Amino acid sequence: MRTPIIAGNWKMNGSLALLEDFGHAFSEAALPESIEVVILPPFPYLANADEAFEASLVQLGAQTVNPEEQGAFTGEVSASMLKEFGVRFVLVGHSERRTLFREDDSAVLARARAALNSGLTPILCVGETLEEREAGRTESIVLGQIDAVLGELDSQQRRELVIAYEPVWAIGTGRTATPEQAQQVHAAIRQHLHAYEHELGNGVRLLYGGSMKADNAAQLLAQPDIDGGLIGGASLKTDDFLAICHAAG
Ligand code: PEP
């Protein structure tokens, strides 16, 4: 069976004090052992986060990575650097990166490759805008974003990925996809993965992201093709994030 993942994307939020709160809350509270929990703080907090979560089951993730190994890329961070700080997962293709930082499919692929080459697990984010949904293009957009990466990887690399379906209209808006809407897209993604290779469809974990909260997580996570959540806003509150972890466990 697929182990659920609950991942908290702090975006450009948080502080050393928040990290300390999370460190305490997550080392003291019993987390369900049947799930993986990942926190993705901003880069400067990674070293402290590695320490803060040492006594807990929480794993570390990063919010982006530069495709290059090293060199004159002011302000950027490479996969091998992330690895040195205990990072296990990295987001690629988050909609904020695609729009605000103009990362297109080839930039997303380059980042996924760099992560894989350093032994990090890419969490590939895909999702349609409201306009695309209303035009009936949800599946073609989402599957196209997936193919742009998976089509260029080998079979072993594809199996390493985690995919997060995040409808852009649901991110940070408080407007969540209904469990039925989310399940429909997740099922289409899984079917598409089966077409690559049967085992791929069975094994790849598909997370839902987009205003997942303590009070809607259980229903979303109960869907057969939803294997966890990528959480933004609600990952900044220890109680809410813990409640979501328990809804997955
Ligand atoms: C996200 O940024 O990936 C996200 C899902 O944010 P939120 O939960 O705030 O919608």
PDB file of C-alpha atoms and ligand atoms in Angstrom:
ATOM      1  CA  MET A   1       0.000   0.000   0.000  1.00  0.00           C
ATOM      2  CA  ARG A   2       1.008   3.607  -0.510  1.00  0.00           C
ATOM      3  CA  THR A   3       2.156   5.422   2.641  1.00  0.00           C
ATOM      4  CA  PRO A   4       0.274   8.737   2.970  1.00  0.00           C
ATOM      5  CA  ILE A   5       2.312  11.950   3.075  1.00  0.00           C
ATOM      6  CA  ILE A   6       1.288  15.159   4.794  1.00  0.00           C
ATOM      7  CA  ALA A   7       3.567  17.986   3.683  1.00  0.00           C
ATOM      8  CA  GLY A   8       3.505  21.533   5.038  1.00  0.00           C
ATOM      9  CA  ASN A   9       4.674  24.252   2.643  1.00  0.00           C
ATOM     10  CA  TRP A  10       5.462  27.281   4.776  1.00  0.00           C
ATOM     11  CA  LYS A  11       6.149  29.414   1.677  1.00  0.00           C
ATOM     12  CA  MET A  12       7.840  32.700   2.725  1.00  0.00           C
ATOM     13  CA  ASN A  13       6.373  32.483   6.230  1.00  0.00           C
ATOM     14  CA  GLY A  14       7.569  31.397   9.637  1.00  0.00           C
ATOM     15  CA  SER A  15      10.270  32.376  12.081  1.00  0.00           C
ATOM     16  CA  LEU A  16      12.715  30.727  14.456  1.00  0.00           C
ATOM     17  CA  ALA A  17      10.007  30.978  17.136  1.00  0.00           C
ATOM     18  CA  LEU A  18       7.492  29.104  14.969  1.00  0.00           C
ATOM     19  CA  LEU A  19      10.075  26.459  14.233  1.00  0.00           C
ATOM     20  CA  GLU A  20      10.665  26.022  17.936  1.00  0.00           C
ATOM     21  CA  ASP A  21       6.901  25.630  18.538  1.00  0.00           C
ATOM     22  CA  PHE A  22       6.704  22.985  15.840  1.00  0.00           C
ATOM     23  CA  GLY A  23       9.795  21.215  17.173  1.00  0.00           C
ATOM     24  CA  HIS A  24       8.157  20.911  20.603  1.00  0.00           C
ATOM     25  CA  ALA A  25       4.674  20.092  19.346  1.00  0.00           C
ATOM     26  CA  PHE A  26       5.868  17.378  17.010  1.00  0.00           C
ATOM     27  CA  SER A  27       8.317  15.735  19.384  1.00  0.00           C
ATOM     28  CA  GLU A  28       5.756  15.625  22.182  1.00  0.00           C
ATOM     29  CA  ALA A  29       2.628  14.713  20.214  1.00  0.00           C
ATOM     30  CA  ALA A  30       2.385  11.151  19.024  1.00  0.00           C
ATOM     31  CA  LEU A  31       2.218  11.207  15.250  1.00  0.00           C
ATOM     32  CA  PRO A  32       0.540   8.344  13.400  1.00  0.00           C
ATOM     33  CA  GLU A  33       3.318   5.953  12.413  1.00  0.00           C
ATOM     34  CA  SER A  34       1.468   4.959   9.275  1.00  0.00           C
ATOM     35  CA  ILE A  35       2.170   8.276   7.529  1.00  0.00           C
ATOM     36  CA  GLU A  36       5.132  10.418   6.486  1.00  0.00           C
ATOM     37  CA  VAL A  37       5.166  14.034   7.664  1.00  0.00           C
ATOM     38  CA  VAL A  38       7.247  16.643   5.850  1.00  0.00           C
ATOM     39  CA  ILE A  39       7.789  20.314   6.666  1.00  0.00           C
ATOM     40  CA  LEU A  40       9.147  22.663   4.029  1.00  0.00           C
ATOM     41  CA  PRO A  41      10.380  25.867   5.689  1.00  0.00           C
ATOM     42  CA  PRO A  42      12.188  28.727   3.897  1.00  0.00           C
ATOM     43  CA  PHE A  43      15.880  27.993   3.171  1.00  0.00           C
ATOM     44  CA  PRO A  44      17.411  29.939   6.105  1.00  0.00           C
ATOM     45  CA  TYR A  45      15.556  27.761   8.607  1.00  0.00           C
ATOM     46  CA  LEU A  46      16.624  24.394   7.233  1.00  0.00           C
ATOM     47  CA  ALA A  47      19.607  23.908   9.537  1.00  0.00           C
ATOM     48  CA  ASN A  48      17.556  24.746  12.635  1.00  0.00           C
ATOM     49  CA  ALA A  49      14.671  22.642  11.367  1.00  0.00           C
ATOM     50  CA  ASP A  50      16.965  19.644  10.959  1.00  0.00           C
ATOM     51  CA  GLU A  51      17.805  19.991  14.660  1.00  0.00           C
ATOM     52  CA  ALA A  52      14.286  20.889  15.801  1.00  0.00           C
ATOM     53  CA  PHE A  53      12.790  17.764  14.230  1.00  0.00           C
ATOM     54  CA  GLU A  54      15.609  15.410  15.158  1.00  0.00           C
ATOM     55  CA  ALA A  55      13.572  13.778  17.918  1.00  0.00           C
ATOM     56  CA  SER A  56      10.403  13.483  15.829  1.00  0.00           C
ATOM     57  CA  LEU A  57       9.308  11.640  12.728  1.00  0.00           C
ATOM     58  CA  VAL A  58       9.090  14.874  10.744  1.00  0.00           C
ATOM     59  CA  GLN A  59      11.191  14.939   7.577  1.00  0.00           C
ATOM     60  CA  LEU A  60      12.506  18.036   5.860  1.00  0.00           C
ATOM     61  CA  GLY A  61      11.621  19.423   2.491  1.00  0.00           C
ATOM     62  CA  ALA A  62      12.680  22.467   0.468  1.00  0.00           C
ATOM     63  CA  GLN A  63      10.401  24.703  -1.578  1.00  0.00           C
ATOM     64  CA  THR A  64      12.576  24.895  -4.682  1.00  0.00           C
ATOM     65  CA  VAL A  65      16.018  23.989  -6.006  1.00  0.00           C
ATOM     66  CA  ASN A  66      18.269  25.330  -8.732  1.00  0.00           C
ATOM     67  CA  PRO A  67      19.038  22.811 -11.489  1.00  0.00           C
ATOM     68  CA  GLU A  68      22.758  23.643 -11.456  1.00  0.00           C
ATOM     69  CA  GLU A  69      25.210  21.954  -9.149  1.00  0.00           C
ATOM     70  CA  GLN A  70      27.217  25.102  -8.254  1.00  0.00           C
ATOM     71  CA  GLY A  71      28.524  28.328  -9.724  1.00  0.00           C
ATOM     72  CA  ALA A  72      27.656  31.938 -10.404  1.00  0.00           C
ATOM     73  CA  PHE A  73      23.903  31.796  -9.714  1.00  0.00           C
ATOM     74  CA  THR A  74      23.439  34.507  -7.106  1.00  0.00           C
ATOM     75  CA  GLY A  75      20.723  33.759  -4.596  1.00  0.00           C
ATOM     76  CA  GLU A  76      20.222  30.146  -5.663  1.00  0.00           C
ATOM     77  CA  VAL A  77      20.624  26.833  -3.821  1.00  0.00           C
ATOM     78  CA  SER A  78      21.596  23.449  -5.307  1.00  0.00           C
ATOM     79  CA  ALA A  79      20.266  19.991  -4.559  1.00  0.00           C
ATOM     80  CA  SER A  80      23.536  18.787  -3.027  1.00  0.00           C
ATOM     81  CA  MET A  81      23.479  21.770  -0.626  1.00  0.00           C
ATOM     82  CA  LEU A  82      19.940  20.860   0.441  1.00  0.00           C
ATOM     83  CA  LYS A  83      21.070  17.283   0.964  1.00  0.00           C
ATOM     84  CA  GLU A  84      23.755  18.478   3.403  1.00  0.00           C
ATOM     85  CA  PHE A  85      21.006  19.931   5.609  1.00  0.00           C
ATOM     86  CA  GLY A  86      19.018  16.727   5.839  1.00  0.00           C
ATOM     87  CA  VAL A  87      16.476  17.648   3.167  1.00  0.00           C
ATOM     88  CA  ARG A  88      14.637  14.649   1.671  1.00  0.00           C
ATOM     89  CA  PHE A  89      11.911  16.232  -0.492  1.00  0.00           C
ATOM     90  CA  VAL A  90      11.752  19.255  -2.783  1.00  0.00           C
ATOM     91  CA  LEU A  91       8.806  20.967  -4.488  1.00  0.00           C
ATOM     92  CA  VAL A  92       9.069  21.444  -8.234  1.00  0.00           C
ATOM     93  CA  GLY A  93       6.459  23.179 -10.381  1.00  0.00           C
ATOM     94  CA  HIS A  94       4.523  24.846  -7.569  1.00  0.00           C
ATOM     95  CA  SER A  95       2.040  27.215  -9.224  1.00  0.00           C
ATOM     96  CA  GLU A  96       3.604  30.218  -7.473  1.00  0.00           C
ATOM     97  CA  ARG A  97       6.965  29.309  -9.028  1.00  0.00           C
ATOM     98  CA  ARG A  98       5.344  28.748 -12.424  1.00  0.00           C
ATOM     99  CA  THR A  99       3.615  32.138 -12.403  1.00  0.00           C
ATOM    100  CA  LEU A 100       5.619  34.502 -10.178  1.00  0.00           C
ATOM    101  CA  PHE A 101       9.041  33.188 -11.222  1.00  0.00           C
ATOM    102  CA  ARG A 102       8.094  32.130 -14.755  1.00  0.00           C
ATOM    103  CA  GLU A 103       9.238  28.531 -14.394  1.00  0.00           C
ATOM    104  CA  ASP A 104       7.957  26.674 -17.438  1.00  0.00           C
ATOM    105  CA  ASP A 105       7.731  22.918 -17.964  1.00  0.00           C
ATOM    106  CA  SER A 106      11.372  22.657 -19.041  1.00  0.00           C
ATOM    107  CA  ALA A 107      12.494  24.542 -15.906  1.00  0.00           C
ATOM    108  CA  VAL A 108      10.367  22.181 -13.820  1.00  0.00           C
ATOM    109  CA  LEU A 109      11.937  19.155 -15.529  1.00  0.00           C
ATOM    110  CA  ALA A 110      15.466  20.489 -14.942  1.00  0.00           C
ATOM    111  CA  ARG A 111      14.696  20.926 -11.232  1.00  0.00           C
ATOM    112  CA  ALA A 112      13.170  17.460 -10.962  1.00  0.00           C
ATOM    113  CA  ARG A 113      16.272  15.954 -12.593  1.00  0.00           C
ATOM    114  CA  ALA A 114      18.631  17.870 -10.297  1.00  0.00           C
ATOM    115  CA  ALA A 115      16.688  16.654  -7.261  1.00  0.00           C
ATOM    116  CA  LEU A 116      16.701  13.041  -8.445  1.00  0.00           C
ATOM    117  CA  ASN A 117      20.413  13.160  -9.236  1.00  0.00           C
ATOM    118  CA  SER A 118      21.109  14.156  -5.635  1.00  0.00           C
ATOM    119  CA  GLY A 119      18.808  11.555  -4.137  1.00  0.00           C
ATOM    120  CA  LEU A 120      16.023  14.007  -3.222  1.00  0.00           C
ATOM    121  CA  THR A 121      12.375  13.163  -3.867  1.00  0.00           C
ATOM    122  CA  PRO A 122      10.717  15.753  -6.109  1.00  0.00           C
ATOM    123  CA  ILE A 123       7.118  16.620  -5.295  1.00  0.00           C
ATOM    124  CA  LEU A 124       5.870  17.593  -8.743  1.00  0.00           C
ATOM    125  CA  CYS A 125       3.018  20.106  -8.456  1.00  0.00           C
ATOM    126  CA  VAL A 126       0.448  20.326 -11.228  1.00  0.00           C
ATOM    127  CA  GLY A 127      -2.900  22.041 -11.541  1.00  0.00           C
ATOM    128  CA  GLU A 128      -5.257  24.052 -13.698  1.00  0.00           C
ATOM    129  CA  THR A 129      -6.398  27.659 -13.381  1.00  0.00           C
ATOM    130  CA  LEU A 130     -10.074  28.489 -12.939  1.00  0.00           C
ATOM    131  CA  GLU A 131     -10.261  29.624 -16.548  1.00  0.00           C
ATOM    132  CA  GLU A 132      -8.831  26.296 -17.737  1.00  0.00           C
ATOM    133  CA  ARG A 133     -11.271  24.351 -15.554  1.00  0.00           C
ATOM    134  CA  GLU A 134     -14.212  26.326 -16.846  1.00  0.00           C
ATOM    135  CA  ALA A 135     -13.070  25.684 -20.402  1.00  0.00           C
ATOM    136  CA  GLY A 136     -13.139  21.926 -19.683  1.00  0.00           C
ATOM    137  CA  ARG A 137      -9.338  21.675 -19.974  1.00  0.00           C
ATOM    138  CA  THR A 138      -8.468  20.418 -16.480  1.00  0.00           C
ATOM    139  CA  GLU A 139      -7.279  16.952 -17.477  1.00  0.00           C
ATOM    140  CA  SER A 140      -5.367  18.041 -20.552  1.00  0.00           C
ATOM    141  CA  ILE A 141      -3.516  20.734 -18.564  1.00  0.00           C
ATOM    142  CA  VAL A 142      -2.713  18.484 -15.617  1.00  0.00           C
ATOM    143  CA  LEU A 143      -1.705  15.445 -17.672  1.00  0.00           C
ATOM    144  CA  GLY A 144       0.322  17.687 -19.995  1.00  0.00           C
ATOM    145  CA  GLN A 145       2.281  19.089 -17.036  1.00  0.00           C
ATOM    146  CA  ILE A 146       2.906  15.536 -15.853  1.00  0.00           C
ATOM    147  CA  ASP A 147       4.041  14.311 -19.281  1.00  0.00           C
ATOM    148  CA  ALA A 148       6.439  17.246 -19.646  1.00  0.00           C
ATOM    149  CA  VAL A 149       8.407  15.766 -16.738  1.00  0.00           C
ATOM    150  CA  LEU A 150       7.654  12.040 -16.709  1.00  0.00           C
ATOM    151  CA  GLY A 151       8.051  11.715 -20.466  1.00  0.00           C
ATOM    152  CA  GLU A 152      11.703  12.766 -20.108  1.00  0.00           C
ATOM    153  CA  LEU A 153      12.610  10.535 -17.170  1.00  0.00           C
ATOM    154  CA  ASP A 154      13.450   6.844 -17.126  1.00  0.00           C
ATOM    155  CA  SER A 155      11.275   4.259 -15.468  1.00  0.00           C
ATOM    156  CA  GLN A 156      13.303   4.179 -12.233  1.00  0.00           C
ATOM    157  CA  GLN A 157      13.245   7.980 -11.909  1.00  0.00           C
ATOM    158  CA  ARG A 158       9.475   8.145 -12.473  1.00  0.00           C
ATOM    159  CA  ARG A 159       8.917   5.811  -9.556  1.00  0.00           C
ATOM    160  CA  GLU A 160      10.778   8.167  -7.224  1.00  0.00           C
ATOM    161  CA  LEU A 161       8.367  11.046  -7.775  1.00  0.00           C
ATOM    162  CA  VAL A 162       5.495  12.238  -5.655  1.00  0.00           C
ATOM    163  CA  ILE A 163       2.810  14.204  -7.529  1.00  0.00           C
ATOM    164  CA  ALA A 164       0.680  16.938  -5.951  1.00  0.00           C
ATOM    165  CA  TYR A 165      -2.528  17.941  -7.706  1.00  0.00           C
ATOM    166  CA  GLU A 166      -3.152  21.551  -6.728  1.00  0.00           C
ATOM    167  CA  PRO A 167      -5.919  23.364  -8.570  1.00  0.00           C
ATOM    168  CA  VAL A 168      -4.561  26.906  -8.832  1.00  0.00           C
ATOM    169  CA  TRP A 169      -7.987  28.373  -7.971  1.00  0.00           C
ATOM    170  CA  ALA A 170      -7.903  26.544  -4.623  1.00  0.00           C
ATOM    171  CA  ILE A 171      -4.404  27.574  -3.475  1.00  0.00           C
ATOM    172  CA  GLY A 172      -4.510  30.133  -0.698  1.00  0.00           C
ATOM    173  CA  THR A 173      -8.077  31.119  -1.595  1.00  0.00           C
ATOM    174  CA  GLY A 174     -10.008  29.199   1.054  1.00  0.00           C
ATOM    175  CA  ARG A 175     -11.899  27.600  -1.833  1.00  0.00           C
ATOM    176  CA  THR A 176     -11.206  23.851  -1.671  1.00  0.00           C
ATOM    177  CA  ALA A 177     -11.963  21.369  -4.442  1.00  0.00           C
ATOM    178  CA  THR A 178     -14.780  19.094  -3.333  1.00  0.00           C
ATOM    179  CA  PRO A 179     -13.655  15.560  -2.499  1.00  0.00           C
ATOM    180  CA  GLU A 180     -15.423  14.416  -5.706  1.00  0.00           C
ATOM    181  CA  GLN A 181     -13.686  17.029  -7.877  1.00  0.00           C
ATOM    182  CA  ALA A 182     -10.301  16.164  -6.393  1.00  0.00           C
ATOM    183  CA  GLN A 183     -10.864  12.406  -6.671  1.00  0.00           C
ATOM    184  CA  GLN A 184     -11.889  12.743 -10.311  1.00  0.00           C
ATOM    185  CA  VAL A 185      -8.597  14.391 -11.255  1.00  0.00           C
ATOM    186  CA  HIS A 186      -6.554  12.051  -9.053  1.00  0.00           C
ATOM    187  CA  ALA A 187      -8.185   9.040 -10.717  1.00  0.00           C
ATOM    188  CA  ALA A 188      -7.387  10.470 -14.154  1.00  0.00           C
ATOM    189  CA  ILE A 189      -3.759  11.016 -13.119  1.00  0.00           C
ATOM    190  CA  ARG A 190      -3.473   7.481 -11.777  1.00  0.00           C
ATOM    191  CA  GLN A 191      -4.982   6.012 -14.902  1.00  0.00           C
ATOM    192  CA  HIS A 192      -2.509   8.033 -16.958  1.00  0.00           C
ATOM    193  CA  LEU A 193       0.387   6.710 -14.850  1.00  0.00           C
ATOM    194  CA  HIS A 194      -0.863   3.160 -15.416  1.00  0.00           C
ATOM    195  CA  ALA A 195      -0.528   3.803 -19.127  1.00  0.00           C
ATOM    196  CA  TYR A 196       3.200   4.502 -18.602  1.00  0.00           C
ATOM    197  CA  GLU A 197       3.623   1.347 -16.589  1.00  0.00           C
ATOM    198  CA  HIS A 198       1.200  -0.567 -14.423  1.00  0.00           C
ATOM    199  CA  GLU A 199       3.448  -0.449 -11.363  1.00  0.00           C
ATOM    200  CA  LEU A 200       3.853   3.311 -11.683  1.00  0.00           C
ATOM    201  CA  GLY A 201       0.126   3.847 -11.319  1.00  0.00           C
ATOM    202  CA  ASN A 202       0.024   1.599  -8.278  1.00  0.00           C
ATOM    203  CA  GLY A 203       3.024   3.081  -6.536  1.00  0.00           C
ATOM    204  CA  VAL A 204       3.197   6.849  -7.081  1.00  0.00           C
ATOM    205  CA  ARG A 205       1.706   8.879  -4.270  1.00  0.00           C
ATOM    206  CA  LEU A 206      -0.757  11.561  -5.323  1.00  0.00           C
ATOM    207  CA  LEU A 207      -1.269  14.435  -2.894  1.00  0.00           C
ATOM    208  CA  TYR A 208      -4.080  16.969  -2.970  1.00  0.00           C
ATOM    209  CA  GLY A 209      -3.269  20.636  -2.296  1.00  0.00           C
ATOM    210  CA  GLY A 210      -5.478  23.698  -2.182  1.00  0.00           C
ATOM    211  CA  SER A 211      -6.928  25.088   1.058  1.00  0.00           C
ATOM    212  CA  MET A 212      -6.795  21.725   2.839  1.00  0.00           C
ATOM    213  CA  LYS A 213      -7.596  22.350   6.501  1.00  0.00           C
ATOM    214  CA  ALA A 214      -8.309  20.501   9.720  1.00  0.00           C
ATOM    215  CA  ASP A 215     -12.039  20.502   8.982  1.00  0.00           C
ATOM    216  CA  ASN A 216     -11.971  19.260   5.378  1.00  0.00           C
ATOM    217  CA  ALA A 217      -8.896  16.991   5.418  1.00  0.00           C
ATOM    218  CA  ALA A 218     -10.617  13.763   6.467  1.00  0.00           C
ATOM    219  CA  GLN A 219     -13.100  13.811   3.586  1.00  0.00           C
ATOM    220  CA  LEU A 220     -10.442  14.591   1.008  1.00  0.00           C
ATOM    221  CA  LEU A 221      -8.023  12.006   2.393  1.00  0.00           C
ATOM    222  CA  ALA A 222     -10.756   9.339   2.398  1.00  0.00           C
ATOM    223  CA  GLN A 223     -10.844   9.373  -1.421  1.00  0.00           C
ATOM    224  CA  PRO A 224      -9.289   6.236  -2.918  1.00  0.00           C
ATOM    225  CA  ASP A 225      -6.720   8.021  -5.094  1.00  0.00           C
ATOM    226  CA  ILE A 226      -5.710  10.757  -2.642  1.00  0.00           C
ATOM    227  CA  ASP A 227      -2.587   9.665  -0.783  1.00  0.00           C
ATOM    228  CA  GLY A 228      -1.998  12.747   1.311  1.00  0.00           C
ATOM    229  CA  GLY A 229      -1.928  16.506   1.255  1.00  0.00           C
ATOM    230  CA  LEU A 230       0.283  19.460   0.439  1.00  0.00           C
ATOM    231  CA  ILE A 231      -0.774  22.159   2.852  1.00  0.00           C
ATOM    232  CA  GLY A 232       0.076  25.858   2.808  1.00  0.00           C
ATOM    233  CA  GLY A 233      -1.819  28.135   5.208  1.00  0.00           C
ATOM    234  CA  ALA A 234      -2.894  25.429   7.649  1.00  0.00           C
ATOM    235  CA  SER A 235       0.682  24.152   7.975  1.00  0.00           C
ATOM    236  CA  LEU A 236       1.609  27.293   9.931  1.00  0.00           C
ATOM    237  CA  LYS A 237      -0.496  26.356  12.959  1.00  0.00           C
ATOM    238  CA  THR A 238       0.705  23.432  15.024  1.00  0.00           C
ATOM    239  CA  ASP A 239      -2.779  22.307  16.097  1.00  0.00           C
ATOM    240  CA  ASP A 240      -4.258  22.474  12.609  1.00  0.00           C
ATOM    241  CA  PHE A 241      -1.322  20.713  11.019  1.00  0.00           C
ATOM    242  CA  LEU A 242      -1.354  18.002  13.691  1.00  0.00           C
ATOM    243  CA  ALA A 243      -5.088  17.502  13.154  1.00  0.00           C
ATOM    244  CA  ILE A 244      -4.482  17.018   9.417  1.00  0.00           C
ATOM    245  CA  CYS A 245      -1.722  14.491  10.175  1.00  0.00           C
ATOM    246  CA  HIS A 246      -4.172  12.569  12.350  1.00  0.00           C
ATOM    247  CA  ALA A 247      -6.846  12.688   9.664  1.00  0.00           C
ATOM    248  CA  ALA A 248      -4.347  10.920   7.375  1.00  0.00           C
ATOM    249  CA  GLY A 249      -3.180   8.317   9.896  1.00  0.00           C
TER     250      GLY A 249
HETATM  251  C1  PEP B   1       0.208  25.329  -1.420  1.00  0.00           C
HETATM  252  O1  PEP B   1       0.803  26.395  -1.411  1.00  0.00           O
HETATM  253  O2  PEP B   1       0.745  24.351  -1.941  1.00  0.00           O
HETATM  254  C2  PEP B   1      -1.130  25.266  -0.827  1.00  0.00           C
HETATM  255  C3  PEP B   1      -1.829  24.186  -1.007  1.00  0.00           C
HETATM  256  O3  PEP B   1      -1.550  26.372  -0.094  1.00  0.00           O
HETATM  257  P1  PEP B   1      -2.927  26.492   0.735  1.00  0.00           P
HETATM  258  O4  PEP B   1      -3.074  25.241   1.564  1.00  0.00           O
HETATM  259  O5  PEP B   1      -2.739  27.707   1.578  1.00  0.00           O
HETATM  260  O6  PEP B   1      -4.023  26.606  -0.260  1.00  0.00           O
END
